[in-house]
Amino acid sequence: MRKVLLVLFVLVIALSLTVSALAAPKVTLRVAWWGNPTRDARTQKVIEMYMAKNPNVTIETETTGWAGYWDKLATQAAANNLPDVIQQDYAYITQYAQKNLLLDLTPAIKSKKIDLTGVSENYLSGGKVKRKYYGINLGTNAWCIVYDPAVLKKAGVAPPSPDWTWADFEALATEIYKKTGVQTMPYSTVEPRVLFQNMLRQTGKPFFGADVTKLGFNDTKVLIQFYESQLRLLKSGVLIKPETAFVTTTPQESPFAKGQSWLEFVWSNQVVAFQAAANRPVALALCPKIANSKRPGTFFKPSMFFSVTRSSANKEEAIKFINYFMNDIEANKVLLAERGIPVVPKVREVLQDMVDPVNKQVFEYISMVGKGHVSPIDPPDPPGAGEVLKAFRNIDQEVLYGTISPKDAAKKFLKQGNEILAKNKNAK
């Protein structure tokens, strides 16, 4: 008798689900992202899981590499044919929001249709344009120092603390060189702006001005410190010479991988690549503090967003899909933080126990940064930023090659940077 009742119960449940599915209106969503084979496979799997749970929904996917993605979106936008859900980047979200192509997701967040319970505003603010949320952060990064703990142990020095200063940094680098002969990389050779920006933000100033026509600072004091600190280490033999440091292009080619430098300055999502290149244990540290620091210079940078387009005919389903992508534990076990460290605490806690030891270090670093070592992200870079950053890198090298003094270099950069950004006046 019990078996008969059980069979009847299962039949009733199955029938009710079938009726429910038949009753729900058919919906077709288009979801687009730029990716790679790993991301594509994991995202496709999660989409299949979502469709299994929502049999009335069909999701059509559109994925390309980064290079062709934005050209395709621009063409679709011109034809009013954007997908319902699009992956967005920090460099483009303001442009798309200002063109009225994206849906304001603030009401969906407030109503918890996209449930971001417990998520710090520091993780979310990158998706905000003029106080409205147009993108949901799919993963986060933070600037860090990756270093070789074995070198520090050999030198007999203690690991850096979260409150260490640039004076501590120079002393540590010097002691390591004296005891081991291992040198120090110049400050962020691929994009020196990022490390200087960390120092500058500690004064409360941004690198770029809010009105996009000029730099965000005019006091050269911190920039001169940035140059002089490197020169002191270079002249004492501690710093790797610029003709070596600025020519490396891959983690495998880096002095850190070769054991010539005890550290490298990287984004947290690059740690795995540098550890693999070095093929030895690594540790992570915050960037040092400047004297009289007013706030943390580190910020959380969204790796990418999901946005809903205003032209979507299925906005509610698009919002529901994003909520699933953000919050479903089983879905995130498939995604496995490939887009960066998840911002939803319950998801982050589960994945932290699943990932390999190096990725676990990254999870722990992001968690540590979130506990009082972060300040809000600055607005997206303005038009002309690429030219400004190139000038910054060139002038940094001129200082290290000894062809210009730190004071003259700082004046030169302020003049060049402001001249480049002044071109934006005509575009306003």
Short mmCIF file of C-alpha atoms in Angstrom, two decimals:
data_model
loop_
_atom_site.label_atom_id
_atom_site.label_comp_id
_atom_site.label_asym_id
_atom_site.label_seq_id
_atom_site.Cartn_x
_atom_site.Cartn_y
_atom_site.Cartn_z
CA MET A 1 0.00 0.00 0.00
CA ARG A 2 2.81 2.39 0.90
CA LYS A 3 4.44 1.75 -2.49
CA VAL A 4 1.20 2.57 -4.27
CA LEU A 5 0.86 5.82 -2.34
CA LEU A 6 4.47 6.72 -3.12
CA VAL A 7 3.96 6.12 -6.84
CA LEU A 8 0.80 8.22 -6.80
CA PHE A 9 2.63 11.01 -4.97
CA VAL A 10 5.45 11.04 -7.56
CA LEU A 11 2.93 11.05 -10.41
CA VAL A 12 1.08 14.00 -8.87
CA ILE A 13 4.31 15.99 -8.44
CA ALA A 14 5.43 15.18 -12.00
CA LEU A 15 2.02 16.12 -13.35
CA SER A 16 1.99 19.40 -11.46
CA LEU A 17 5.46 20.29 -12.75
CA THR A 18 4.42 19.45 -16.29
CA VAL A 19 1.29 21.55 -16.00
CA SER A 20 3.33 24.38 -14.50
CA ALA A 21 5.84 24.21 -17.32
CA LEU A 22 3.10 24.12 -19.92
CA ALA A 23 1.40 27.07 -18.24
CA ALA A 24 4.53 29.21 -18.17
CA PRO A 25 4.99 31.34 -21.28
CA LYS A 26 7.80 30.40 -23.61
CA VAL A 27 10.79 32.70 -23.29
CA THR A 28 13.91 32.95 -25.41
CA LEU A 29 16.88 34.78 -23.96
CA ARG A 30 20.08 35.76 -25.73
CA VAL A 31 23.18 35.87 -23.54
CA ALA A 32 26.51 37.22 -24.84
CA TRP A 33 30.00 37.22 -23.37
CA TRP A 34 33.64 37.39 -24.40
CA GLY A 35 35.46 34.31 -23.27
CA ASN A 36 37.95 31.55 -23.64
CA PRO A 37 37.44 27.79 -23.99
CA THR A 38 37.28 27.24 -20.21
CA ARG A 39 34.80 30.08 -19.62
CA ASP A 40 32.71 29.09 -22.58
CA ALA A 41 32.37 25.47 -21.44
CA ARG A 42 31.52 26.37 -17.84
CA THR A 43 29.04 29.09 -18.80
CA GLN A 44 27.33 26.80 -21.31
CA LYS A 45 26.98 24.12 -18.62
CA VAL A 46 25.36 26.58 -16.21
CA ILE A 47 22.98 27.76 -18.91
CA GLU A 48 21.93 24.15 -19.48
CA MET A 49 21.34 23.79 -15.73
CA TYR A 50 19.19 26.93 -15.74
CA MET A 51 17.10 25.70 -18.69
CA ALA A 52 16.61 22.32 -16.94
CA LYS A 53 15.16 24.16 -13.96
CA ASN A 54 13.12 26.48 -16.18
CA PRO A 55 11.86 24.34 -19.10
CA ASN A 56 9.90 27.23 -20.57
CA VAL A 57 13.15 29.14 -21.14
CA THR A 58 15.48 28.71 -24.10
CA ILE A 59 18.83 30.49 -23.94
CA GLU A 60 20.75 31.26 -27.11
CA THR A 61 24.43 32.00 -26.52
CA GLU A 62 26.78 34.35 -28.33
CA THR A 63 30.47 34.22 -27.43
CA THR A 64 33.59 35.58 -29.10
CA GLY A 65 37.06 36.68 -28.08
CA TRP A 66 37.63 40.13 -26.59
CA ALA A 67 38.77 41.68 -29.87
CA GLY A 68 35.61 41.02 -31.84
CA TYR A 69 33.16 41.29 -28.97
CA TRP A 70 32.85 45.06 -28.82
CA ASP A 71 32.65 45.49 -32.59
CA LYS A 72 29.80 42.97 -32.68
CA LEU A 73 27.97 44.66 -29.82
CA ALA A 74 28.33 48.05 -31.50
CA THR A 75 26.79 46.66 -34.68
CA GLN A 76 23.95 45.05 -32.74
CA ALA A 77 23.34 48.26 -30.81
CA ALA A 78 23.11 50.24 -34.04
CA ALA A 79 20.51 47.75 -35.32
CA ASN A 80 18.60 47.75 -31.99
CA ASN A 81 19.34 44.05 -31.77
CA LEU A 82 21.43 43.69 -28.62
CA PRO A 83 21.20 40.38 -26.69
CA ASP A 84 19.10 40.39 -23.50
CA VAL A 85 22.09 39.84 -21.21
CA ILE A 86 25.53 41.10 -22.12
CA GLN A 87 28.86 40.77 -20.38
CA GLN A 88 30.22 44.25 -19.73
CA ASP A 89 33.62 45.72 -18.89
CA TYR A 90 34.62 48.61 -16.65
CA ALA A 91 36.03 50.48 -19.64
CA TYR A 92 32.71 50.42 -21.55
CA ILE A 93 29.89 50.43 -19.00
CA THR A 94 29.65 54.22 -18.71
CA GLN A 95 29.56 54.59 -22.48
CA TYR A 96 26.73 52.05 -22.83
CA ALA A 97 24.77 53.48 -19.88
CA GLN A 98 25.05 57.04 -21.19
CA LYS A 99 23.77 55.89 -24.58
CA ASN A 100 20.70 54.54 -22.78
CA LEU A 101 21.41 50.98 -23.91
CA LEU A 102 21.38 49.37 -20.45
CA LEU A 103 18.60 48.73 -17.94
CA ASP A 104 18.84 50.39 -14.53
CA LEU A 105 19.16 47.39 -12.21
CA THR A 106 18.78 49.39 -8.99
CA PRO A 107 15.10 48.38 -8.50
CA ALA A 108 15.99 44.70 -9.03
CA ILE A 109 18.70 44.94 -6.37
CA LYS A 110 16.44 46.76 -3.89
CA SER A 111 13.65 44.21 -4.36
CA LYS A 112 16.18 41.36 -4.09
CA LYS A 113 15.20 39.98 -7.48
CA ILE A 114 18.97 40.10 -7.76
CA ASP A 115 19.88 39.08 -4.24
CA LEU A 116 23.12 40.75 -3.14
CA THR A 117 22.63 40.27 0.59
CA GLY A 118 25.86 40.86 2.47
CA VAL A 119 27.75 42.13 -0.58
CA SER A 120 29.94 45.14 0.22
CA GLU A 121 29.32 48.34 -1.74
CA ASN A 122 33.05 48.27 -2.57
CA TYR A 123 32.33 45.22 -4.75
CA LEU A 124 29.29 46.81 -6.43
CA SER A 125 30.20 50.46 -7.02
CA GLY A 126 32.13 49.69 -10.21
CA GLY A 127 28.82 48.83 -11.88
CA LYS A 128 27.27 52.15 -10.94
CA VAL A 129 26.87 55.11 -13.31
CA LYS A 130 25.41 58.32 -11.88
CA ARG A 131 24.10 56.52 -8.78
CA LYS A 132 22.33 53.77 -10.73
CA TYR A 133 23.50 50.18 -11.09
CA TYR A 134 23.90 49.13 -14.72
CA GLY A 135 26.19 46.13 -14.17
CA ILE A 136 26.40 43.30 -11.64
CA ASN A 137 29.97 42.42 -10.71
CA LEU A 138 30.74 38.80 -11.70
CA GLY A 139 34.11 38.63 -9.97
CA THR A 140 36.60 40.90 -8.32
CA ASN A 141 40.33 41.62 -8.38
CA ALA A 142 42.68 43.69 -6.27
CA TRP A 143 46.24 44.90 -6.78
CA CYS A 144 48.83 42.99 -4.76
CA ILE A 145 52.44 42.03 -4.29
CA VAL A 146 53.23 38.38 -4.98
CA TYR A 147 56.49 37.33 -3.36
CA ASP A 148 58.72 34.33 -2.67
CA PRO A 149 58.50 33.49 1.06
CA ALA A 150 61.55 31.22 0.81
CA VAL A 151 63.73 34.21 -0.12
CA LEU A 152 62.54 36.16 2.92
CA LYS A 153 63.20 33.15 5.15
CA LYS A 154 66.70 32.78 3.72
CA ALA A 155 67.35 36.47 4.38
CA GLY A 156 66.03 36.12 7.93
CA VAL A 157 63.39 38.85 7.54
CA ALA A 158 59.74 38.80 8.62
CA PRO A 159 56.93 38.77 6.03
CA PRO A 160 55.29 42.16 5.31
CA SER A 161 52.41 43.20 7.56
CA PRO A 162 49.26 44.90 6.22
CA ASP A 163 50.46 48.18 7.76
CA TRP A 164 53.96 48.26 6.35
CA THR A 165 55.28 51.47 4.81
CA TRP A 166 57.40 52.35 1.80
CA ALA A 167 60.30 52.93 4.18
CA ASP A 168 59.76 49.34 5.43
CA PHE A 169 59.68 48.17 1.80
CA GLU A 170 63.03 49.76 0.96
CA ALA A 171 64.61 48.38 4.14
CA LEU A 172 63.27 44.88 3.41
CA ALA A 173 64.41 44.94 -0.21
CA THR A 174 67.87 46.12 0.83
CA GLU A 175 68.23 43.44 3.52
CA ILE A 176 67.13 40.71 1.10
CA TYR A 177 69.72 41.87 -1.45
CA LYS A 178 72.49 41.97 1.14
CA LYS A 179 71.70 38.50 2.51
CA THR A 180 70.73 36.64 -0.67
CA GLY A 181 71.74 38.71 -3.71
CA VAL A 182 68.11 38.58 -4.94
CA GLN A 183 67.01 41.90 -6.41
CA THR A 184 63.73 43.85 -6.58
CA MET A 185 61.63 44.62 -9.64
CA PRO A 186 61.03 48.30 -10.52
CA TYR A 187 57.57 49.45 -9.50
CA SER A 188 55.03 47.78 -11.77
CA THR A 189 56.83 47.74 -15.10
CA VAL A 190 53.90 46.65 -17.30
CA GLU A 191 51.75 49.57 -16.13
CA PRO A 192 53.65 51.76 -13.64
CA ARG A 193 50.55 53.94 -13.26
CA VAL A 194 48.83 51.26 -11.18
CA LEU A 195 51.38 51.28 -8.37
CA PHE A 196 51.71 55.07 -8.41
CA GLN A 197 47.91 55.29 -8.40
CA ASN A 198 47.86 53.17 -5.24
CA MET A 199 50.21 55.69 -3.58
CA LEU A 200 48.28 58.69 -4.92
CA ARG A 201 44.88 57.35 -3.83
CA GLN A 202 46.23 57.21 -0.27
CA THR A 203 46.30 61.04 -0.37
CA GLY A 204 42.60 61.06 -1.34
CA LYS A 205 43.30 62.11 -4.94
CA PRO A 206 42.37 60.13 -8.10
CA PHE A 207 44.74 59.69 -11.06
CA PHE A 208 42.24 61.11 -13.56
CA GLY A 209 40.01 64.12 -12.91
CA ALA A 210 36.26 63.67 -12.68
CA ASP A 211 35.56 65.98 -15.67
CA VAL A 212 37.85 63.87 -17.97
CA THR A 213 39.71 66.98 -19.28
CA LYS A 214 42.63 66.88 -16.85
CA LEU A 215 44.53 64.76 -14.35
CA GLY A 216 43.08 64.36 -10.87
CA PHE A 217 46.13 65.81 -9.10
CA ASN A 218 48.49 68.76 -9.50
CA ASP A 219 50.79 68.27 -6.49
CA THR A 220 53.90 66.40 -7.63
CA LYS A 221 55.08 65.37 -4.13
CA VAL A 222 53.94 61.71 -4.29
CA LEU A 223 55.05 61.28 -7.89
CA ILE A 224 58.54 62.52 -6.97
CA GLN A 225 58.54 60.01 -4.07
CA PHE A 226 57.58 57.25 -6.53
CA TYR A 227 60.60 58.07 -8.69
CA GLU A 228 63.07 58.74 -5.85
CA SER A 229 62.27 55.48 -4.02
CA GLN A 230 63.16 53.46 -7.11
CA LEU A 231 66.31 55.51 -7.76
CA ARG A 232 67.61 54.90 -4.23
CA LEU A 233 67.23 51.14 -4.74
CA LEU A 234 68.70 51.30 -8.24
CA LYS A 235 71.80 53.21 -7.15
CA SER A 236 72.47 50.70 -4.34
CA GLY A 237 72.17 47.75 -6.72
CA VAL A 238 68.95 46.48 -5.13
CA LEU A 239 66.70 47.27 -8.09
CA ILE A 240 66.85 45.32 -11.35
CA LYS A 241 68.09 47.58 -14.13
CA PRO A 242 65.40 48.99 -16.44
CA GLU A 243 66.97 47.51 -19.58
CA THR A 244 66.17 44.07 -18.10
CA ALA A 245 62.98 44.76 -16.16
CA PHE A 246 60.98 46.55 -18.87
CA VAL A 247 61.52 44.02 -21.66
CA THR A 248 59.78 40.99 -20.14
CA THR A 249 56.37 40.25 -21.58
CA THR A 250 55.19 36.99 -19.99
CA PRO A 251 55.24 35.55 -16.45
CA GLN A 252 57.62 32.85 -17.69
CA GLU A 253 60.11 35.50 -18.85
CA SER A 254 59.88 37.55 -15.66
CA PRO A 255 62.80 37.95 -13.22
CA PHE A 256 60.42 36.65 -10.54
CA ALA A 257 59.95 33.34 -12.36
CA LYS A 258 63.73 33.10 -12.85
CA GLY A 259 64.42 33.72 -9.14
CA GLN A 260 66.12 37.06 -9.87
CA SER A 261 63.47 39.14 -8.07
CA TRP A 262 61.77 38.30 -4.79
CA LEU A 263 58.50 39.92 -5.86
CA GLU A 264 56.26 41.08 -8.65
CA PHE A 265 53.41 43.64 -8.66
CA VAL A 266 50.25 42.09 -10.16
CA TRP A 267 46.46 41.94 -10.14
CA SER A 268 45.20 39.13 -7.92
CA ASN A 269 43.84 37.16 -10.88
CA GLN A 270 47.43 37.00 -12.27
CA VAL A 271 48.82 35.28 -9.17
CA VAL A 272 48.06 31.80 -10.47
CA ALA A 273 49.98 32.48 -13.69
CA PHE A 274 53.03 33.86 -11.85
CA GLN A 275 53.04 30.97 -9.36
CA ALA A 276 52.85 28.49 -12.21
CA ALA A 277 55.68 30.28 -14.03
CA ALA A 278 57.85 30.30 -10.89
CA ASN A 279 56.83 26.74 -9.96
CA ARG A 280 57.38 27.32 -6.25
CA PRO A 281 55.24 28.51 -3.32
CA VAL A 282 54.28 32.19 -3.26
CA ALA A 283 52.70 34.56 -0.76
CA LEU A 284 50.67 37.77 -1.17
CA ALA A 285 50.94 41.17 0.45
CA LEU A 286 49.27 44.56 0.28
CA CYS A 287 51.10 47.50 -1.27
CA PRO A 288 52.92 49.59 1.38
CA LYS A 289 51.54 52.79 2.87
CA ILE A 290 52.90 56.27 2.21
CA ALA A 291 53.61 58.59 5.13
CA ASN A 292 50.43 60.25 6.46
CA SER A 293 48.17 57.96 4.42
CA LYS A 294 44.57 59.20 4.55
CA ARG A 295 42.88 56.07 3.17
CA PRO A 296 43.74 52.66 1.64
CA GLY A 297 45.09 52.94 -1.89
CA THR A 298 43.84 49.47 -2.85
CA PHE A 299 40.45 49.09 -4.52
CA PHE A 300 38.34 46.23 -5.79
CA LYS A 301 38.25 46.15 -9.57
CA PRO A 302 35.35 44.28 -11.18
CA SER A 303 36.70 41.70 -13.58
CA MET A 304 33.49 41.99 -15.64
CA PHE A 305 29.73 42.56 -15.27
CA PHE A 306 26.44 41.19 -16.49
CA SER A 307 24.04 43.87 -17.75
CA VAL A 308 20.48 43.70 -19.06
CA THR A 309 19.83 45.68 -22.20
CA ARG A 310 16.98 48.18 -22.39
CA SER A 311 15.88 46.68 -25.70
CA SER A 312 15.28 43.26 -24.12
CA ALA A 313 11.73 41.95 -24.46
CA ASN A 314 12.30 39.62 -21.49
CA LYS A 315 13.82 41.82 -18.82
CA GLU A 316 12.32 39.91 -15.86
CA GLU A 317 13.71 36.59 -17.09
CA ALA A 318 17.08 38.23 -17.75
CA ILE A 319 17.15 39.52 -14.17
CA LYS A 320 16.15 36.07 -12.88
CA PHE A 321 18.99 34.48 -14.86
CA ILE A 322 21.56 36.91 -13.45
CA ASN A 323 20.33 36.20 -9.93
CA TYR A 324 20.75 32.47 -10.58
CA PHE A 325 24.25 33.04 -11.98
CA MET A 326 25.25 35.05 -8.93
CA ASN A 327 23.66 33.02 -6.14
CA ASP A 328 23.13 29.37 -7.09
CA ILE A 329 25.74 27.30 -5.28
CA GLU A 330 25.68 24.38 -7.73
CA ALA A 331 26.02 26.72 -10.68
CA ASN A 332 29.01 28.42 -9.06
CA LYS A 333 30.62 25.06 -8.36
CA VAL A 334 30.67 24.70 -12.14
CA LEU A 335 31.83 28.28 -12.82
CA LEU A 336 34.52 27.86 -10.11
CA ALA A 337 35.44 31.57 -9.92
CA GLU A 338 36.75 31.64 -13.50
CA ARG A 339 35.50 35.26 -13.79
CA GLY A 340 37.24 36.30 -10.53
CA ILE A 341 36.44 35.96 -6.85
CA PRO A 342 32.62 35.85 -6.41
CA VAL A 343 31.19 38.84 -4.56
CA VAL A 344 28.29 36.99 -2.85
CA PRO A 345 29.63 35.85 0.56
CA LYS A 346 27.81 32.49 0.71
CA VAL A 347 29.17 31.55 -2.72
CA ARG A 348 32.67 32.74 -1.91
CA GLU A 349 32.73 30.68 1.31
CA VAL A 350 31.75 27.47 -0.47
CA LEU A 351 34.22 27.90 -3.34
CA GLN A 352 37.08 28.81 -1.01
CA ASP A 353 37.08 25.22 0.23
CA MET A 354 36.97 23.78 -3.29
CA VAL A 355 39.75 25.59 -5.15
CA ASP A 356 43.43 24.63 -5.28
CA PRO A 357 45.90 26.05 -2.71
CA VAL A 358 47.06 28.96 -4.89
CA ASN A 359 43.53 30.08 -5.70
CA LYS A 360 42.71 29.69 -2.02
CA GLN A 361 45.48 32.21 -1.25
CA VAL A 362 43.79 34.64 -3.65
CA PHE A 363 40.42 34.12 -1.93
CA GLU A 364 42.05 34.80 1.44
CA TYR A 365 43.80 37.90 0.09
CA ILE A 366 40.56 39.38 -1.26
CA SER A 367 38.87 38.63 2.07
CA MET A 368 41.69 40.36 3.95
CA VAL A 369 41.55 43.42 1.66
CA GLY A 370 37.83 43.71 2.35
CA LYS A 371 38.48 44.02 6.06
CA GLY A 372 39.50 47.67 6.17
CA HIS A 373 42.18 47.75 3.47
CA VAL A 374 40.12 49.04 0.54
CA SER A 375 38.59 52.32 -0.62
CA PRO A 376 36.01 52.97 -3.38
CA ILE A 377 37.11 52.58 -6.98
CA ASP A 378 37.66 55.72 -9.07
CA PRO A 379 35.47 56.46 -12.13
CA PRO A 380 36.41 54.63 -15.36
CA ASP A 381 39.41 55.95 -17.31
CA PRO A 382 38.53 58.84 -19.68
CA PRO A 383 39.11 59.01 -23.45
CA GLY A 384 42.82 59.45 -24.12
CA ALA A 385 43.78 57.39 -21.07
CA GLY A 386 45.86 54.99 -23.17
CA GLU A 387 48.05 57.86 -24.44
CA VAL A 388 48.44 59.23 -20.91
CA LEU A 389 49.49 55.84 -19.50
CA LYS A 390 52.03 55.41 -22.30
CA ALA A 391 53.54 58.79 -21.42
CA PHE A 392 53.66 57.80 -17.74
CA ARG A 393 55.54 54.58 -18.52
CA ASN A 394 57.98 56.34 -20.87
CA ILE A 395 58.81 59.06 -18.34
CA ASP A 396 59.23 56.47 -15.56
CA GLN A 397 61.87 54.75 -17.72
CA GLU A 398 63.59 58.09 -18.44
CA VAL A 399 64.00 58.55 -14.68
CA LEU A 400 65.44 55.06 -14.21
CA TYR A 401 67.81 55.52 -17.16
CA GLY A 402 68.99 58.75 -15.53
CA THR A 403 68.09 61.08 -18.39
CA ILE A 404 65.76 63.27 -16.29
CA SER A 405 65.52 64.17 -12.62
CA PRO A 406 62.48 63.10 -10.53
CA LYS A 407 61.31 66.71 -10.14
CA ASP A 408 61.58 67.49 -13.86
CA ALA A 409 59.96 64.14 -14.70
CA ALA A 410 56.98 64.90 -12.48
CA LYS A 411 56.52 68.32 -14.10
CA LYS A 412 56.88 66.78 -17.57
CA PHE A 413 54.22 64.15 -16.88
CA LEU A 414 51.72 66.64 -15.48
CA LYS A 415 52.18 68.84 -18.55
CA GLN A 416 51.88 65.97 -21.06
CA GLY A 417 49.00 64.27 -19.26
CA ASN A 418 46.94 67.44 -19.01
CA GLU A 419 47.62 68.36 -22.64
CA ILE A 420 46.37 64.93 -23.81
CA LEU A 421 43.23 65.07 -21.67
CA ALA A 422 42.49 68.68 -22.67
CA LYS A 423 41.54 67.31 -26.11
CA ASN A 424 38.39 65.95 -24.43
CA LYS A 425 37.09 69.52 -24.03
CA ASN A 426 36.10 69.50 -27.68
CA ALA A 427 34.25 66.21 -27.22
CA LYS A 428 32.16 67.39 -24.24
#
